[in-house]
Short mmCIF file of C-alpha atoms in Angstrom, two decimals:
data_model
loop_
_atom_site.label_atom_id
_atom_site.label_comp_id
_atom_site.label_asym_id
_atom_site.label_seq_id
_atom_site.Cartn_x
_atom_site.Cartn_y
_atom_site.Cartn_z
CA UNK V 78 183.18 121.12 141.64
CA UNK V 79 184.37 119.03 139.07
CA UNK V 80 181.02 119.00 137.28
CA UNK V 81 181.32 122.50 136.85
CA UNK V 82 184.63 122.24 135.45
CA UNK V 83 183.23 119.98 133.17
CA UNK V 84 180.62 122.14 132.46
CA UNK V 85 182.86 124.84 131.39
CA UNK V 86 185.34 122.69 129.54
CA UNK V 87 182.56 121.43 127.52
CA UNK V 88 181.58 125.11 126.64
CA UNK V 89 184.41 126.12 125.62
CA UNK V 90 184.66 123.16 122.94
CA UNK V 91 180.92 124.19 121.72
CA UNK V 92 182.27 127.89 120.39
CA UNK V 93 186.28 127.39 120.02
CA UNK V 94 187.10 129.53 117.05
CA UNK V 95 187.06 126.14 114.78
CA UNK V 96 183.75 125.21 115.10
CA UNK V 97 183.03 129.20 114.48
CA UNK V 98 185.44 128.68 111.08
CA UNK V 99 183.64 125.90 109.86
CA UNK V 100 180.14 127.23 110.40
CA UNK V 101 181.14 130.13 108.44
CA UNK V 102 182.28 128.75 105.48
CA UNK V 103 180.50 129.68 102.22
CA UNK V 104 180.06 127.29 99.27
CA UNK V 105 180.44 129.45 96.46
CA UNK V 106 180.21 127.22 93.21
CA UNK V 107 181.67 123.60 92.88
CA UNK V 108 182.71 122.65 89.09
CA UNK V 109 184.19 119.86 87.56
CA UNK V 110 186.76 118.73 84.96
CA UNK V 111 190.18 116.56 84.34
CA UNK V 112 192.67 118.85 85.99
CA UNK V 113 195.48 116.14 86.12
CA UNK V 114 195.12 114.36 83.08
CA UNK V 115 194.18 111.27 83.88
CA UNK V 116 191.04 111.02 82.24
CA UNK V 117 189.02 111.54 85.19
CA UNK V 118 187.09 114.68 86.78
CA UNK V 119 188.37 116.05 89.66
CA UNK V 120 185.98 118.03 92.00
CA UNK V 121 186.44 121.59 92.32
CA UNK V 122 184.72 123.76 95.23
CA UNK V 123 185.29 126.96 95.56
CA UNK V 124 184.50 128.38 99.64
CA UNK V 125 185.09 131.68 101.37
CA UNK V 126 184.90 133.21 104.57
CA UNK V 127 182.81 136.56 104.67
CA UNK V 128 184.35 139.39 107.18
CA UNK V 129 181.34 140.19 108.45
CA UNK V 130 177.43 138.65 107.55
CA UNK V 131 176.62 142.05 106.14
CA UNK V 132 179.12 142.21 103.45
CA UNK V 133 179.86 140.58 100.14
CA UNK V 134 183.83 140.66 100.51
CA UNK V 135 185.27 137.56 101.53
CA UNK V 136 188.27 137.46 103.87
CA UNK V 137 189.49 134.22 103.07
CA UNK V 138 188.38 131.84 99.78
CA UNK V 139 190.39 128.80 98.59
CA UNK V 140 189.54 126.05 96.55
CA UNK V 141 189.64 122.04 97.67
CA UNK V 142 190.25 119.78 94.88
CA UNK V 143 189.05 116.06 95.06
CA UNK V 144 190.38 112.90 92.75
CA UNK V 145 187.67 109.80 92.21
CA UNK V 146 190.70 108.37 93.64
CA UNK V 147 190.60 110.19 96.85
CA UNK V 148 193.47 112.65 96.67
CA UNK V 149 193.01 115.76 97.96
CA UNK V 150 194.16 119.42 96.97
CA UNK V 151 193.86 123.39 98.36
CA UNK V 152 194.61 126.31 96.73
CA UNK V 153 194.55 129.75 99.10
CA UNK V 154 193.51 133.22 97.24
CA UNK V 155 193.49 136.61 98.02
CA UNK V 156 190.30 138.05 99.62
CA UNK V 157 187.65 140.15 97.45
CA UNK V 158 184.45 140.34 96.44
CA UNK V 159 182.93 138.02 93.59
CA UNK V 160 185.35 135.39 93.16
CA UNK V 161 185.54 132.47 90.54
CA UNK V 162 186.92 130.36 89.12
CA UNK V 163 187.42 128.96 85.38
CA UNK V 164 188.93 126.10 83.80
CA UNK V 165 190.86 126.62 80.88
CA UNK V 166 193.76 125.36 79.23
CA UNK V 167 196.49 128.63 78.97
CA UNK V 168 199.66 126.54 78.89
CA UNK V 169 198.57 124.36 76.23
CA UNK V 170 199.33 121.03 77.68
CA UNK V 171 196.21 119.58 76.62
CA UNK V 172 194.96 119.62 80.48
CA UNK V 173 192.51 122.49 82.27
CA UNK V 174 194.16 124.95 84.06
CA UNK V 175 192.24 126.68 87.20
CA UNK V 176 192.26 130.12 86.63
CA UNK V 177 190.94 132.24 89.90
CA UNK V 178 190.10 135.94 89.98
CA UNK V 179 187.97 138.84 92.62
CA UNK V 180 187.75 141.65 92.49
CA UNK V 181 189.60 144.13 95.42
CA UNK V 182 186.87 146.88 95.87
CA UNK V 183 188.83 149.49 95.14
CA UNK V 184 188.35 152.73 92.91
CA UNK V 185 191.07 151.89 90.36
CA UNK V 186 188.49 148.60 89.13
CA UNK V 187 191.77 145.98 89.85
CA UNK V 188 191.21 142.70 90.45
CA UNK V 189 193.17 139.51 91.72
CA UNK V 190 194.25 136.46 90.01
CA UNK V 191 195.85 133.49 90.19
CA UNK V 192 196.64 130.40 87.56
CA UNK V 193 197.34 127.06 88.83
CA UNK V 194 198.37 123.94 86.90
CA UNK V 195 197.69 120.05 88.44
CA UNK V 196 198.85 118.34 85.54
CA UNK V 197 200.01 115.04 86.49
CA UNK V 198 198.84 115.73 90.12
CA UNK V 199 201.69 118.33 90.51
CA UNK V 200 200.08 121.57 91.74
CA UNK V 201 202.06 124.76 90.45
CA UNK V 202 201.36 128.29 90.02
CA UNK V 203 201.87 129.95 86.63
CA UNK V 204 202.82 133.64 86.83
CA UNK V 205 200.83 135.80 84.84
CA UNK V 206 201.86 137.95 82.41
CA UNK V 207 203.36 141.61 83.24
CA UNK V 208 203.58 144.53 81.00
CA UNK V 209 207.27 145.51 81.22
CA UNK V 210 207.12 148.39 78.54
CA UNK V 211 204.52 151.44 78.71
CA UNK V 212 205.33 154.97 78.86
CA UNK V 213 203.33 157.99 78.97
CA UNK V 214 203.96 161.88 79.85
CA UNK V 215 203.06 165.56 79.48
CA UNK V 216 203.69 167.43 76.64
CA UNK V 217 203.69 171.01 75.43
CA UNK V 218 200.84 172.69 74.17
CA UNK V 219 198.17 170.48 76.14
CA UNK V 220 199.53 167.36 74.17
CA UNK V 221 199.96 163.97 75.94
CA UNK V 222 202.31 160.90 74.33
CA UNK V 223 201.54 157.21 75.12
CA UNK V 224 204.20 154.82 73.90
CA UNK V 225 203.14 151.26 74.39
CA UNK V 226 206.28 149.12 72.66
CA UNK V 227 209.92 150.44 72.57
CA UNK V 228 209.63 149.79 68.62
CA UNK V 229 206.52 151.74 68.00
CA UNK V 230 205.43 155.89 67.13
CA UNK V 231 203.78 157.09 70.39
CA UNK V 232 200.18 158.15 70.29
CA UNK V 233 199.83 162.24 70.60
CA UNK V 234 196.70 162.83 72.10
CA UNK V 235 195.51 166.32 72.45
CA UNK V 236 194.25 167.25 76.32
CA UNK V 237 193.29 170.82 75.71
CA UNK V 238 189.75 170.76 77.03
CA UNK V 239 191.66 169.88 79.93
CA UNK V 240 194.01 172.19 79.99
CA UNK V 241 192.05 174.59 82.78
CA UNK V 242 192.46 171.68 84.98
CA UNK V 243 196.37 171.18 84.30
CA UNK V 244 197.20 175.05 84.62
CA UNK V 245 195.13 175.46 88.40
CA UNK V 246 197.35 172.06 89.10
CA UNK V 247 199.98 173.46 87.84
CA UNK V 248 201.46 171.41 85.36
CA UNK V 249 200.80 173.93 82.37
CA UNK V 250 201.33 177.87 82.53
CA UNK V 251 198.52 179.64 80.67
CA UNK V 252 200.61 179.27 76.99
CA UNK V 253 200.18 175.69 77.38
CA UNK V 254 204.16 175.33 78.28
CA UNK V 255 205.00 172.32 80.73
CA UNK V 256 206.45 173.77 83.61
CA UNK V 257 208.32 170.69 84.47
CA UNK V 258 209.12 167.18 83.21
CA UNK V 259 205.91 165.21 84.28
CA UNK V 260 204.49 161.08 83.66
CA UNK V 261 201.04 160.21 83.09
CA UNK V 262 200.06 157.68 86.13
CA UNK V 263 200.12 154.28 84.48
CA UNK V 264 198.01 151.38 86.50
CA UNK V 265 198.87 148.10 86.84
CA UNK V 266 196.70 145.55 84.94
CA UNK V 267 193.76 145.74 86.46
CA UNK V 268 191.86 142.62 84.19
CA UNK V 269 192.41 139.71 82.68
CA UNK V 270 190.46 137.50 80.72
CA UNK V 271 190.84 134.33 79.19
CA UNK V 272 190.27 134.51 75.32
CA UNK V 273 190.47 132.25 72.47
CA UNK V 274 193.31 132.74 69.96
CA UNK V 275 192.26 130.30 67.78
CA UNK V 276 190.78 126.38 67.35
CA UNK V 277 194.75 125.78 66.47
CA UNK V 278 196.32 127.82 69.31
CA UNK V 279 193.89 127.68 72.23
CA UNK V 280 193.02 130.05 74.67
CA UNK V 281 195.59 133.14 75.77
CA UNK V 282 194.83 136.42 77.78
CA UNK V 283 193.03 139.82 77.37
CA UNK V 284 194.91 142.19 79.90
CA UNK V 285 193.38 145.95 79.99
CA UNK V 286 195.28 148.96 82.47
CA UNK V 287 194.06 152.75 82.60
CA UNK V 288 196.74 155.42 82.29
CA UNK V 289 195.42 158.47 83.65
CA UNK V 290 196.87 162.34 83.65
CA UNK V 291 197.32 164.31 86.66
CA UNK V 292 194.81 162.10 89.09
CA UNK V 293 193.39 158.73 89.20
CA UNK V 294 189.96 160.02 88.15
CA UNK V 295 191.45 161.93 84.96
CA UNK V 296 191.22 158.79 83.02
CA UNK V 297 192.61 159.11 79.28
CA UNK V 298 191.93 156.00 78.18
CA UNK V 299 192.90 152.09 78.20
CA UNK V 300 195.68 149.76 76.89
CA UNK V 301 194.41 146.47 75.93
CA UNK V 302 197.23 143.87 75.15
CA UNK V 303 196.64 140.09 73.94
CA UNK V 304 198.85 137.50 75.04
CA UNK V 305 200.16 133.96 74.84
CA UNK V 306 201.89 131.03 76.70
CA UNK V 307 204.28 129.44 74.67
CA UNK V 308 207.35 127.39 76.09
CA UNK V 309 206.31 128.92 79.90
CA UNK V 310 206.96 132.41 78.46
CA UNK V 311 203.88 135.33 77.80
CA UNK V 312 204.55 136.95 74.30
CA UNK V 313 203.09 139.88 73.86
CA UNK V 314 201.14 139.48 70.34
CA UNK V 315 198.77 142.56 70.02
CA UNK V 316 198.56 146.13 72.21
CA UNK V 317 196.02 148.83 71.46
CA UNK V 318 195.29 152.45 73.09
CA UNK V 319 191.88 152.96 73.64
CA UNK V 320 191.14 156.51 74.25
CA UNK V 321 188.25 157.64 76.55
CA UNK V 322 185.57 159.95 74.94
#
């Protein structure tokens, strides 16, 4: 009797969910570079968990950090599908910064990020930068206005080859009056991208969000900002409207 316990007991050990884990566990890149300052390369490796082994999105992906002098770091993510990682110095300390981004899947192109500092062995996260002004709604006679900074003219852009969509959805009556009071959907950011300012000022952030009309699909076009840590604050130092063809 008790060799079958034993039996069992050991089977259970053989596939507990941990060893499972750990066979699972995807090496997606490994880089290196001085993320504390010290002079000396920490090792970065980036790993994931798939959800399933016929699919490309990962459930779970961190990143473990190793010193030459044995310490040891983790940094959890969000799930998504092609994740990475960059070094790059954004908050201009002079040290790499480990900036992390996948992409969700989804129709609206978003992806996630996340920007973490070690300087001095100290992990932090850095927020990223938000777009806290952008406004955009219906006007009449098939006319659209994008504002992108409380300061600036809006951009009139004219949607009449649209315009049998709007009147069957009934934002438009067949004179091309707005029936009603109506915003343009405005995304989040979707994308960001580490870009050099200058050789003086370092590296800061392209950020690009769709603003669409009466549906996701009825893109318009794309706002495209620039930006830049300075004193742990984002200033915005550039926006621009791309229309869509």
């Amino acid at each position: 009797m008790s060799t079958i316990i034993l039996a069992l007991f050991l089977n259970v050990i053989w596939f507990s969910p941990i060893n499972a884990k750990e066979a699972d566990v995807v090496l997606i890149e490994t880089l290196q570079g001085d993320l504390t300052g010290d002079g000396q390369n920490e090792e970065i490796s980036l790993k994931g968990i798939l959800f399933s082994p016929d699919t490309v999105f990962y459930k779970d992906i961190w990143v473990e950090i190793a010193s030459p002098n044995e310490e040891r770091w983790k940094i959890s993510y969000q799930g998504g599908y092609e994740p990475a990682v960059e070094l790059v110095d954004l908050n201009h300390d002079g040290i790499k910064d480990i900036f992390y981004q996948s992409a969700t899947g989804g129709s609206g192109g978003l992806y996630n990020y996340q920007l973490n500092t070690l300087a001095n062995g100290e992990l932090k996260e850095i927020p990223l930068p938000e777009q806290l002004f952008l406004q955009g709604s219906f006007k009449d006679d098939f006319i659209v206005s994008i504002q992108l900074t409380p300061d600036s003219d809006p951009y009139l852009m004219d949607v009449s080859n649209r315009s049998e969509d709007y009147i069957r959805l009934g934002i438009y009556d067949e004179n091309g009056t707005l029936r009603k009071p109506q915003s343009l959907m405005i995304d989040p950011i979707a994308f960001f991208e580490p870009v050099l300012i200058s050789d003086s000022k370092g590296y800061g952030l392209k950020s690009s969000q769709q603003i669409s009309g009466a549906y996701h699909a009825d893109g318009l076009g794309t706002v495209e900002s620039l930006w830049y840590l300075e004193n742990g604050k984002w200033i915005l130092l550039q926006t621009e409207w791309l229309p869509s063809n």
